[in-house]
């Protein structure tokens, strides 16, 4: 499950980069043809699909009972940033292509939204790694605590049993010894 998160992040990054590359070409002449708008819409659908995959993976990772504290808070904040930047990016693209022409201001706005999205995605990727490490550490700690508890319980039982056995032996020796005196 944890490895799947990275795959989804990489797929979303690839989809957004493909969209960015296509938009740079489509915006080059400032005119958005119907074919370019349709192609951009297809890329937007791919980005939305990849984003849905990240959402599902986030939900599973965030719900992990071993994830807590700062790592969980940071992961959630990074996910909120991804959500915001995805919305901002897609809104900016839709605004730019709506009238069939892309002004310099619209191009600049879309470019800045791509930059913000990529930054948010990079931060999210870091937070996912931190969450994975936190989960692994928590699992290791829980396993160690369980093992130590079991060993402690075993030591108490063995120590108690040995003490009882020693008392029985001492009683038998004393009983046998006094019989011959």
Tab-separated table of C-alpha atoms in Angstrom:
chain	number	residue	atom	x	y	z
A	1	UNK	CA	0.000	0.000	0.000
A	2	UNK	CA	2.713	2.482	0.936
A	3	UNK	CA	4.623	1.878	-2.298
A	4	UNK	CA	1.450	2.509	-4.302
A	5	UNK	CA	1.308	6.060	-2.969
A	6	UNK	CA	4.596	6.912	-4.667
A	7	UNK	CA	3.382	5.396	-7.931
A	8	UNK	CA	0.260	7.580	-7.809
A	9	UNK	CA	2.278	10.712	-7.040
A	10	UNK	CA	4.635	9.983	-9.935
A	11	UNK	CA	1.703	9.379	-12.295
A	12	UNK	CA	0.064	12.670	-11.282
A	13	UNK	CA	3.342	14.510	-11.737
A	14	UNK	CA	3.762	13.004	-15.198
A	15	UNK	CA	0.191	13.908	-16.176
A	16	UNK	CA	0.606	17.504	-15.005
A	17	UNK	CA	3.945	17.832	-16.802
A	18	UNK	CA	2.359	16.530	-20.012
A	19	UNK	CA	-0.455	19.051	-19.616
A	20	UNK	CA	2.045	21.839	-18.964
A	21	UNK	CA	4.036	20.936	-22.070
A	22	UNK	CA	0.927	20.807	-24.242
A	23	UNK	CA	-0.422	24.090	-22.898
A	24	UNK	CA	2.889	25.832	-23.519
A	25	UNK	CA	2.576	24.826	-27.181
A	26	UNK	CA	-1.116	25.647	-27.410
A	27	UNK	CA	-0.622	29.081	-25.841
A	28	UNK	CA	2.352	29.887	-28.063
A	29	UNK	CA	0.380	31.797	-30.677
A	30	UNK	CA	-2.187	33.103	-28.203
A	31	UNK	CA	-5.059	31.388	-30.035
A	32	UNK	CA	-6.667	28.253	-28.672
A	33	UNK	CA	-8.200	26.214	-31.462
A	34	UNK	CA	-11.070	23.813	-30.869
A	35	UNK	CA	-8.687	20.867	-31.338
A	36	UNK	CA	-6.240	22.350	-28.815
A	37	UNK	CA	-9.046	22.992	-26.333
A	38	UNK	CA	-10.239	19.401	-26.755
A	39	UNK	CA	-6.713	18.069	-26.228
A	40	UNK	CA	-6.277	20.263	-23.161
A	41	UNK	CA	-9.582	18.929	-21.828
A	42	UNK	CA	-8.298	15.362	-22.248
A	43	UNK	CA	-5.147	16.239	-20.306
A	44	UNK	CA	-7.293	17.855	-17.612
A	45	UNK	CA	-9.300	14.634	-17.357
A	46	UNK	CA	-6.070	12.667	-16.930
A	47	UNK	CA	-4.939	15.066	-14.188
A	48	UNK	CA	-8.320	14.677	-12.458
A	49	UNK	CA	-8.081	10.896	-12.691
A	50	UNK	CA	-4.574	10.853	-11.245
A	51	UNK	CA	-5.700	13.253	-8.524
A	52	UNK	CA	-8.527	10.866	-7.637
A	53	UNK	CA	-5.976	8.074	-7.289
A	54	UNK	CA	-3.869	10.235	-4.968
A	55	UNK	CA	-7.005	11.020	-2.949
A	56	UNK	CA	-7.738	7.321	-2.485
A	57	UNK	CA	-4.161	6.517	-1.532
A	58	UNK	CA	-4.080	9.457	0.880
A	59	UNK	CA	-7.265	8.247	2.560
A	60	UNK	CA	-5.751	4.819	3.159
A	61	UNK	CA	-2.424	6.224	4.383
A	62	UNK	CA	-4.048	8.841	6.599
A	63	UNK	CA	-6.352	6.244	8.180
A	64	UNK	CA	-3.420	4.009	9.166
A	65	UNK	CA	-3.663	3.544	12.932
A	66	UNK	CA	0.117	3.757	13.281
A	67	UNK	CA	0.256	7.274	11.762
A	68	UNK	CA	-0.005	10.025	14.334
A	69	UNK	CA	1.462	13.295	15.551
A	70	UNK	CA	3.419	15.706	13.398
A	71	UNK	CA	3.751	13.292	10.477
A	72	UNK	CA	-0.041	12.949	10.259
A	73	UNK	CA	-0.625	16.685	10.606
A	74	UNK	CA	2.011	17.508	7.977
A	75	UNK	CA	0.603	14.916	5.571
A	76	UNK	CA	-2.873	16.389	5.922
A	77	UNK	CA	-1.597	19.942	5.377
A	78	UNK	CA	0.307	18.870	2.283
A	79	UNK	CA	-2.792	17.102	0.942
A	80	UNK	CA	-4.877	20.230	1.497
A	81	UNK	CA	-2.261	22.220	-0.440
A	82	UNK	CA	-2.418	19.706	-3.316
A	83	UNK	CA	-6.210	20.018	-3.362
A	84	UNK	CA	-6.015	23.815	-3.430
A	85	UNK	CA	-3.293	23.991	-6.069
A	86	UNK	CA	-5.044	21.455	-8.302
A	87	UNK	CA	-8.228	23.502	-8.177
A	88	UNK	CA	-6.327	26.736	-8.814
A	89	UNK	CA	-4.439	25.222	-11.752
A	90	UNK	CA	-7.490	23.745	-13.433
A	91	UNK	CA	-9.508	26.927	-12.914
A	92	UNK	CA	-6.704	28.998	-14.418
A	93	UNK	CA	-6.458	26.720	-17.452
A	94	UNK	CA	-10.228	26.734	-17.988
A	95	UNK	CA	-10.299	30.527	-17.718
A	96	UNK	CA	-7.459	30.849	-20.222
A	97	UNK	CA	-9.057	28.595	-22.839
A	98	UNK	CA	-12.690	29.645	-22.345
A	99	UNK	CA	-12.657	32.466	-24.897
A	100	UNK	CA	-10.411	30.734	-27.440
A	101	UNK	CA	-7.519	33.088	-26.836
A	102	UNK	CA	-4.815	33.147	-24.217
A	103	UNK	CA	-3.560	36.579	-23.214
A	104	UNK	CA	-0.078	37.110	-21.799
A	105	UNK	CA	-1.622	37.587	-18.346
A	106	UNK	CA	-3.512	34.293	-18.670
A	107	UNK	CA	-0.342	32.506	-19.830
A	108	UNK	CA	1.574	33.935	-16.879
A	109	UNK	CA	-1.213	32.949	-14.490
A	110	UNK	CA	-1.286	29.366	-15.803
A	111	UNK	CA	2.516	29.147	-15.567
A	112	UNK	CA	2.464	30.387	-11.973
A	113	UNK	CA	-0.255	27.854	-11.125
A	114	UNK	CA	1.842	25.036	-12.610
A	115	UNK	CA	4.780	26.179	-10.482
A	116	UNK	CA	2.634	26.301	-7.336
A	117	UNK	CA	1.130	22.883	-8.107
A	118	UNK	CA	4.550	21.290	-8.677
A	119	UNK	CA	5.809	22.802	-5.433
A	120	UNK	CA	2.782	21.443	-3.541
A	121	UNK	CA	3.245	18.032	-5.157
A	122	UNK	CA	6.909	17.985	-4.151
A	123	UNK	CA	6.007	18.868	-0.566
A	124	UNK	CA	3.299	16.212	-0.556
A	125	UNK	CA	5.803	13.644	-1.788
A	126	UNK	CA	8.112	14.550	1.112
A	127	UNK	CA	5.249	14.309	3.598
A	128	UNK	CA	4.268	10.877	2.270
A	129	UNK	CA	7.834	9.664	2.850
A	130	UNK	CA	7.778	11.098	6.371
A	131	UNK	CA	4.436	9.405	7.023
A	132	UNK	CA	5.796	6.067	5.800
A	133	UNK	CA	8.814	6.407	8.080
A	134	UNK	CA	6.582	7.331	10.994
A	135	UNK	CA	4.376	4.290	10.389
A	136	UNK	CA	7.385	1.987	10.119
A	137	UNK	CA	8.831	3.382	13.354
A	138	UNK	CA	5.494	3.020	15.153
A	139	UNK	CA	5.128	-0.580	13.973
A	140	UNK	CA	8.666	-1.380	15.082
A	141	UNK	CA	8.060	0.232	18.477
A	142	UNK	CA	4.782	-1.649	18.931
A	143	UNK	CA	6.464	-4.933	17.998
A	144	UNK	CA	9.334	-4.280	20.408
A	145	UNK	CA	6.944	-3.333	23.207
A	146	UNK	CA	4.891	-6.464	22.627
A	147	UNK	CA	7.982	-8.676	22.557
A	148	UNK	CA	9.427	-7.050	25.659
A	149	UNK	CA	6.108	-7.466	27.472
A	150	UNK	CA	5.909	-11.120	26.527
A	151	UNK	CA	9.502	-11.730	27.641
A	152	UNK	CA	8.877	-9.893	30.890
A	153	UNK	CA	5.779	-11.992	31.576
A	154	UNK	CA	7.724	-15.151	30.755
A	155	UNK	CA	10.576	-14.123	33.058
A	156	UNK	CA	8.117	-13.548	35.909
A	157	UNK	CA	6.529	-16.952	35.396
A	158	UNK	CA	9.879	-18.722	35.174
A	159	UNK	CA	11.292	-16.879	38.182
A	160	UNK	CA	8.182	-17.654	40.207
A	161	UNK	CA	8.229	-21.303	39.118
A	162	UNK	CA	11.896	-21.640	39.976
A	163	UNK	CA	11.268	-20.092	43.379
A	164	UNK	CA	8.416	-22.535	44.030
A	165	UNK	CA	10.551	-25.439	42.852
A	166	UNK	CA	13.436	-24.353	45.089
A	167	UNK	CA	11.092	-24.157	48.085
A	168	UNK	CA	9.829	-27.676	47.329
A	169	UNK	CA	13.388	-28.993	47.043
A	170	UNK	CA	14.446	-27.242	50.243
A	171	UNK	CA	11.413	-28.670	52.046
A	172	UNK	CA	12.198	-32.181	50.794
A	173	UNK	CA	15.834	-31.976	51.834
A	174	UNK	CA	14.948	-30.656	55.261
A	175	UNK	CA	12.302	-33.335	55.729
A	176	UNK	CA	14.643	-36.139	54.653
A	177	UNK	CA	17.571	-34.771	56.600
A	178	UNK	CA	15.713	-34.505	59.912
A	179	UNK	CA	14.383	-38.020	59.555
A	180	UNK	CA	17.926	-39.397	59.878
A	181	UNK	CA	19.177	-37.255	62.703
